[in-house]
mmCIF file of C-alpha atoms in Angstrom:
data_model
loop_
_atom_site.group_PDB
_atom_site.id
_atom_site.type_symbol
_atom_site.label_atom_id
_atom_site.label_comp_id
_atom_site.label_asym_id
_atom_site.label_seq_id
_atom_site.Cartn_x
_atom_site.Cartn_y
_atom_site.Cartn_z
ATOM 1 C CA MET A 14 21.470 0.463 -3.230
ATOM 2 C CA LYS A 15 22.846 -1.076 0.179
ATOM 3 C CA ASN A 16 25.275 1.909 0.917
ATOM 4 C CA PHE A 17 22.475 4.612 0.958
ATOM 5 C CA ASP A 18 22.450 7.837 2.942
ATOM 6 C CA TRP A 19 18.922 9.100 3.267
ATOM 7 C CA GLN A 20 17.287 11.353 5.622
ATOM 8 C CA ALA A 21 14.158 9.382 5.787
ATOM 9 C CA ILE A 22 12.633 6.298 4.208
ATOM 10 C CA ILE A 23 8.723 6.065 3.212
ATOM 11 C CA PHE A 24 7.223 2.660 3.065
ATOM 12 C CA ASP A 25 4.231 1.470 1.396
ATOM 13 C CA PHE A 26 2.936 -1.327 3.419
ATOM 14 C CA ASP A 27 0.971 -4.219 1.464
ATOM 15 C CA GLY A 28 3.522 -5.738 -1.018
ATOM 16 C CA VAL A 29 6.579 -3.861 0.333
ATOM 17 C CA VAL A 30 6.856 -4.476 4.133
ATOM 18 C CA VAL A 31 4.123 -7.860 4.000
ATOM 19 C CA GLU A 32 3.444 -10.064 1.229
ATOM 20 C CA SER A 33 -0.237 -9.178 1.544
ATOM 21 C CA GLY A 34 -1.245 -7.930 -2.005
ATOM 22 C CA LYS A 35 -2.887 -11.638 -3.061
ATOM 23 C CA ILE A 36 -4.922 -11.211 0.301
ATOM 24 C CA LYS A 37 -6.293 -8.276 -0.831
ATOM 25 C CA THR A 38 -7.075 -9.485 -4.354
ATOM 26 C CA GLN A 39 -8.714 -12.529 -3.121
ATOM 27 C CA ALA A 40 -10.752 -10.262 -0.702
ATOM 28 C CA PHE A 41 -12.219 -8.509 -3.653
ATOM 29 C CA ALA A 42 -12.987 -11.302 -5.429
ATOM 30 C CA GLU A 43 -14.887 -12.931 -2.420
ATOM 31 C CA LEU A 44 -16.792 -9.627 -1.978
ATOM 32 C CA TYR A 45 -18.047 -9.556 -5.451
ATOM 33 C CA HIS A 46 -18.486 -13.183 -6.390
ATOM 34 C CA PRO A 47 -22.376 -12.835 -5.913
ATOM 35 C CA TYR A 48 -22.151 -10.746 -9.182
ATOM 36 C CA GLY A 49 -20.837 -13.531 -11.018
ATOM 37 C CA GLU A 50 -17.354 -14.314 -12.675
ATOM 38 C CA ASP A 51 -17.315 -11.732 -15.104
ATOM 39 C CA ILE A 52 -17.602 -9.199 -12.553
ATOM 40 C CA VAL A 53 -15.096 -10.707 -10.313
ATOM 41 C CA THR A 54 -12.496 -10.866 -13.385
ATOM 42 C CA ALA A 55 -13.278 -7.329 -14.198
ATOM 43 C CA VAL A 56 -12.912 -6.130 -10.216
ATOM 44 C CA VAL A 57 -9.565 -8.237 -9.819
ATOM 45 C CA GLN A 58 -8.103 -6.609 -13.058
ATOM 46 C CA PHE A 59 -9.071 -3.185 -12.042
ATOM 47 C CA HIS A 60 -7.810 -3.867 -8.224
ATOM 48 C CA THR A 61 -4.352 -5.461 -9.874
ATOM 49 C CA GLN A 62 -4.008 -2.272 -12.067
ATOM 50 C CA ASN A 63 -4.633 0.465 -9.574
ATOM 51 C CA GLY A 64 -2.402 -0.718 -6.383
ATOM 52 C CA GLY A 65 -2.157 1.809 -3.990
ATOM 53 C CA MET A 66 -5.622 3.383 -4.580
ATOM 54 C CA SER A 67 -8.100 3.335 -1.504
ATOM 55 C CA ARG A 68 -10.606 0.696 -1.571
ATOM 56 C CA TYR A 69 -13.257 3.347 -1.086
ATOM 57 C CA ARG A 70 -12.289 4.433 -4.571
ATOM 58 C CA LYS A 71 -12.469 1.060 -5.752
ATOM 59 C CA PHE A 72 -15.836 0.300 -4.324
ATOM 60 C CA ARG A 73 -17.292 3.526 -5.813
ATOM 61 C CA HIS A 74 -15.830 2.704 -9.277
ATOM 62 C CA PHE A 75 -17.131 -0.876 -9.098
ATOM 63 C CA GLN A 76 -20.548 0.296 -8.427
ATOM 64 C CA GLU A 77 -20.712 2.875 -10.991
ATOM 65 C CA HIS A 78 -18.799 1.106 -14.026
ATOM 66 C CA PHE A 79 -19.181 -2.854 -13.269
ATOM 67 C CA LEU A 80 -22.730 -2.992 -11.451
ATOM 68 C CA SER A 81 -24.463 -0.237 -13.171
ATOM 69 C CA LYS A 82 -26.114 0.831 -10.053
ATOM 70 C CA PRO A 83 -26.834 4.257 -8.125
ATOM 71 C CA PRO A 84 -23.835 5.672 -6.185
ATOM 72 C CA LEU A 85 -22.990 3.868 -2.834
ATOM 73 C CA THR A 86 -24.583 5.434 0.302
ATOM 74 C CA GLU A 87 -22.469 6.004 3.275
ATOM 75 C CA VAL A 88 -24.308 2.914 4.842
ATOM 76 C CA GLU A 89 -23.680 0.658 2.177
ATOM 77 C CA GLU A 90 -19.991 1.953 1.865
ATOM 78 C CA LYS A 91 -19.700 1.099 5.432
ATOM 79 C CA GLN A 92 -20.884 -2.352 4.995
ATOM 80 C CA LEU A 93 -18.389 -3.076 2.248
ATOM 81 C CA ASP A 94 -15.656 -1.436 4.169
ATOM 82 C CA ILE A 95 -16.665 -3.681 7.527
ATOM 83 C CA ARG A 96 -16.646 -6.994 5.315
ATOM 84 C CA PHE A 97 -13.463 -6.275 3.489
ATOM 85 C CA SER A 98 -11.799 -5.617 7.057
ATOM 86 C CA GLU A 99 -13.066 -9.147 8.265
ATOM 87 C CA LEU A 100 -11.589 -10.454 5.085
ATOM 88 C CA VAL A 101 -8.078 -9.128 5.588
ATOM 89 C CA VAL A 102 -7.010 -7.918 8.658
ATOM 90 C CA GLU A 103 -6.148 -11.228 10.378
ATOM 91 C CA ALA A 104 -4.669 -12.687 7.118
ATOM 92 C CA VAL A 105 -2.226 -9.294 6.740
ATOM 93 C CA ILE A 106 -1.282 -9.703 10.425
ATOM 94 C CA ALA A 107 -0.454 -13.378 10.083
ATOM 95 C CA ALA A 108 1.229 -12.835 6.434
ATOM 96 C CA GLU A 109 4.814 -13.356 5.909
ATOM 97 C CA ALA A 110 7.174 -10.281 5.742
ATOM 98 C CA VAL A 111 8.537 -9.401 2.404
ATOM 99 C CA PRO A 112 12.151 -10.869 2.835
ATOM 100 C CA GLY A 113 14.449 -7.959 3.838
ATOM 101 C CA ALA A 114 11.796 -5.728 5.027
ATOM 102 C CA VAL A 115 11.778 -6.122 8.776
ATOM 103 C CA GLU A 116 15.447 -6.292 8.897
ATOM 104 C CA LEU A 117 15.943 -2.996 6.951
ATOM 105 C CA ILE A 118 13.327 -1.370 9.488
ATOM 106 C CA ARG A 119 14.988 -2.300 12.455
ATOM 107 C CA GLN A 120 18.377 -1.689 11.078
ATOM 108 C CA GLN A 121 17.467 1.977 9.783
ATOM 109 C CA SER A 122 14.995 3.140 12.676
ATOM 110 C CA GLY A 123 17.807 4.093 15.065
ATOM 111 C CA LYS A 124 19.442 5.995 12.493
ATOM 112 C CA ILE A 125 16.540 7.929 10.373
ATOM 113 C CA PRO A 126 12.853 8.353 10.817
ATOM 114 C CA LEU A 127 10.955 5.791 9.043
ATOM 115 C CA PHE A 128 7.373 6.391 7.801
ATOM 116 C CA VAL A 129 4.461 4.555 6.186
ATOM 117 C CA ALA A 130 2.251 5.706 3.436
ATOM 118 C CA SER A 131 -0.432 3.356 2.375
ATOM 119 C CA GLY A 132 -3.728 2.995 0.901
ATOM 120 C CA THR A 133 -5.038 0.934 3.527
ATOM 121 C CA PRO A 134 -7.518 2.784 5.784
ATOM 122 C CA GLU A 135 -5.441 4.527 8.534
ATOM 123 C CA THR A 136 -7.143 3.005 11.570
ATOM 124 C CA GLU A 137 -6.900 -0.461 10.350
ATOM 125 C CA LEU A 138 -3.287 0.354 9.418
ATOM 126 C CA ASN A 139 -2.360 1.194 12.693
ATOM 127 C CA VAL A 140 -3.855 -2.120 14.305
ATOM 128 C CA ILE A 141 -2.042 -4.359 11.658
ATOM 129 C CA VAL A 142 1.383 -2.333 12.534
ATOM 130 C CA GLU A 143 0.843 -2.678 16.020
ATOM 131 C CA ARG A 144 -0.070 -6.267 16.217
ATOM 132 C CA ARG A 145 2.662 -7.355 13.720
ATOM 133 C CA GLY A 146 5.201 -5.665 16.420
ATOM 134 C CA LEU A 147 6.597 -2.841 14.276
ATOM 135 C CA SER A 148 4.917 0.383 15.735
ATOM 136 C CA PRO A 149 8.122 1.209 17.683
ATOM 137 C CA TYR A 150 10.157 1.424 14.622
ATOM 138 C CA PHE A 151 8.040 4.275 12.574
ATOM 139 C CA THR A 152 7.721 7.800 13.248
ATOM 140 C CA GLU A 153 4.486 7.796 11.637
ATOM 141 C CA VAL A 154 1.920 5.751 9.924
ATOM 142 C CA HIS A 155 -0.545 6.993 7.471
ATOM 143 C CA GLY A 156 -2.985 5.628 5.381
ATOM 144 C CA ALA A 157 -6.434 6.307 3.466
ATOM 145 C CA PRO A 158 -8.681 8.450 3.019
ATOM 146 C CA ALA A 159 -5.609 10.730 2.348
ATOM 147 C CA LEU A 160 -4.214 10.404 -1.074
ATOM 148 C CA LYS A 161 -0.553 9.188 -1.168
ATOM 149 C CA LYS A 162 1.019 12.352 -2.796
ATOM 150 C CA THR A 163 -0.555 14.315 0.135
ATOM 151 C CA ILE A 164 0.544 11.791 2.912
ATOM 152 C CA ILE A 165 4.267 12.286 1.341
ATOM 153 C CA ALA A 166 3.918 15.941 0.917
ATOM 154 C CA GLU A 167 2.738 16.390 4.758
ATOM 155 C CA ILE A 168 5.502 14.203 5.920
ATOM 156 C CA LEU A 169 8.316 16.150 3.897
ATOM 157 C CA SER A 170 6.858 19.636 5.366
ATOM 158 C CA LYS A 171 6.215 18.582 9.088
ATOM 159 C CA HIS A 172 9.746 16.825 9.391
ATOM 160 C CA ALA A 173 11.618 19.361 7.113
ATOM 161 C CA LEU A 174 12.972 16.937 4.951
ATOM 162 C CA LYS A 175 14.631 17.518 1.430
ATOM 163 C CA PRO A 176 12.712 15.307 -1.088
ATOM 164 C CA GLU A 177 15.923 14.468 -3.045
ATOM 165 C CA SER A 178 17.130 12.830 0.327
ATOM 166 C CA VAL A 179 13.927 10.773 1.022
ATOM 167 C CA LEU A 180 13.419 7.234 -0.497
ATOM 168 C CA MET A 181 10.038 6.007 -1.219
ATOM 169 C CA ILE A 182 9.627 2.275 -1.466
ATOM 170 C CA GLY A 183 6.562 1.245 -3.111
ATOM 171 C CA ASP A 184 4.851 -1.668 -5.301
ATOM 172 C CA ALA A 185 2.597 0.207 -7.394
ATOM 173 C CA MET A 186 2.077 3.273 -9.527
ATOM 174 C CA ALA A 187 0.104 5.352 -7.195
ATOM 175 C CA ASP A 188 3.241 5.075 -4.938
ATOM 176 C CA LEU A 189 5.635 6.388 -8.115
ATOM 177 C CA GLU A 190 3.307 8.972 -8.598
ATOM 178 C CA GLY A 191 3.357 10.076 -5.207
ATOM 179 C CA ALA A 192 7.072 10.034 -5.181
ATOM 180 C CA GLN A 193 7.461 12.177 -8.360
ATOM 181 C CA ALA A 194 4.660 14.515 -7.068
ATOM 182 C CA ASN A 195 6.973 15.405 -4.371
ATOM 183 C CA ASN A 196 10.402 15.118 -6.089
ATOM 184 C CA THR A 197 11.650 12.369 -3.872
ATOM 185 C CA ALA A 198 13.784 9.360 -4.979
ATOM 186 C CA PHE A 199 11.760 6.032 -5.494
ATOM 187 C CA LEU A 200 12.513 2.096 -5.432
ATOM 188 C CA GLY A 201 10.141 -0.115 -7.173
ATOM 189 C CA ARG A 202 9.171 -3.451 -5.325
ATOM 190 C CA VAL A 203 7.957 -6.230 -7.903
ATOM 191 C CA PHE A 204 6.781 -9.468 -6.721
ATOM 192 C CA PRO A 205 8.991 -12.494 -8.442
ATOM 193 C CA GLY A 206 7.106 -13.689 -11.497
ATOM 194 C CA ASP A 207 4.603 -10.562 -11.387
ATOM 195 C CA PRO A 208 4.645 -8.028 -14.447
ATOM 196 C CA ASN A 209 6.660 -4.958 -13.775
ATOM 197 C CA PRO A 210 4.311 -2.319 -13.385
ATOM 198 C CA PHE A 211 6.538 0.547 -13.800
ATOM 199 C CA PRO A 212 8.414 2.508 -16.605
ATOM 200 C CA GLU A 213 11.747 0.922 -17.886
ATOM 201 C CA HIS A 214 13.896 4.063 -16.196
ATOM 202 C CA VAL A 215 12.673 3.003 -12.600
ATOM 203 C CA LYS A 216 15.081 0.862 -10.477
ATOM 204 C CA ILE A 217 13.169 -2.115 -9.202
ATOM 205 C CA VAL A 218 13.849 -4.985 -6.382
ATOM 206 C CA ARG A 219 12.250 -8.366 -6.196
ATOM 207 C CA ASP A 220 12.928 -7.692 -2.323
ATOM 208 C CA LEU A 221 14.560 -5.579 0.376
ATOM 209 C CA ARG A 222 17.528 -7.792 1.402
ATOM 210 C CA GLY A 223 19.989 -5.860 -0.959
ATOM 211 C CA LEU A 224 19.162 -2.599 1.334
ATOM 212 C CA VAL A 225 20.048 -4.500 4.471
ATOM 213 C CA ALA A 226 23.885 -3.440 5.239
#
């Protein structure tokens, strides 16, 4: 896919631009550690199986299905969000880039519009992107609470892009489902050694070096 002619590229962030997937997993484990190992195991499994889902939806799921407690109040959810951010933001800023990602972004940014569509809260995401020095390369950066399929739809509409000429690069089923809902092309990134979450027909890569001209 090196010699491509896309009208635009939409990147997921964690696991596509930055090697931060394990950071988020460790944060969830630490957050729910007080409830015991069984809960931690269930939390980590759900998180890894639902990449791309916002942390808020995960917090609510854990509260209802794993902890069997009343729904989170707005204050309780905010406290979880703050604690989670404290655990991950600096680590994500300092994390290694996915091989080839920064080179691809720099190479293509002067040619076509580039976007981020992530499950990370948008305010936090913008801080991370800026602190990593990537803000100048992206036309727009979008995150939670908007759903991925909604973000992609709004990008296509606002910038009058043809879906079939837009590439979405993601590492989770939520990314693929967002792309399919909007009829864009899709490329899956699977971290070396991790199980492939995508159906057999989906093209996958281990990193983004093969896309760099």
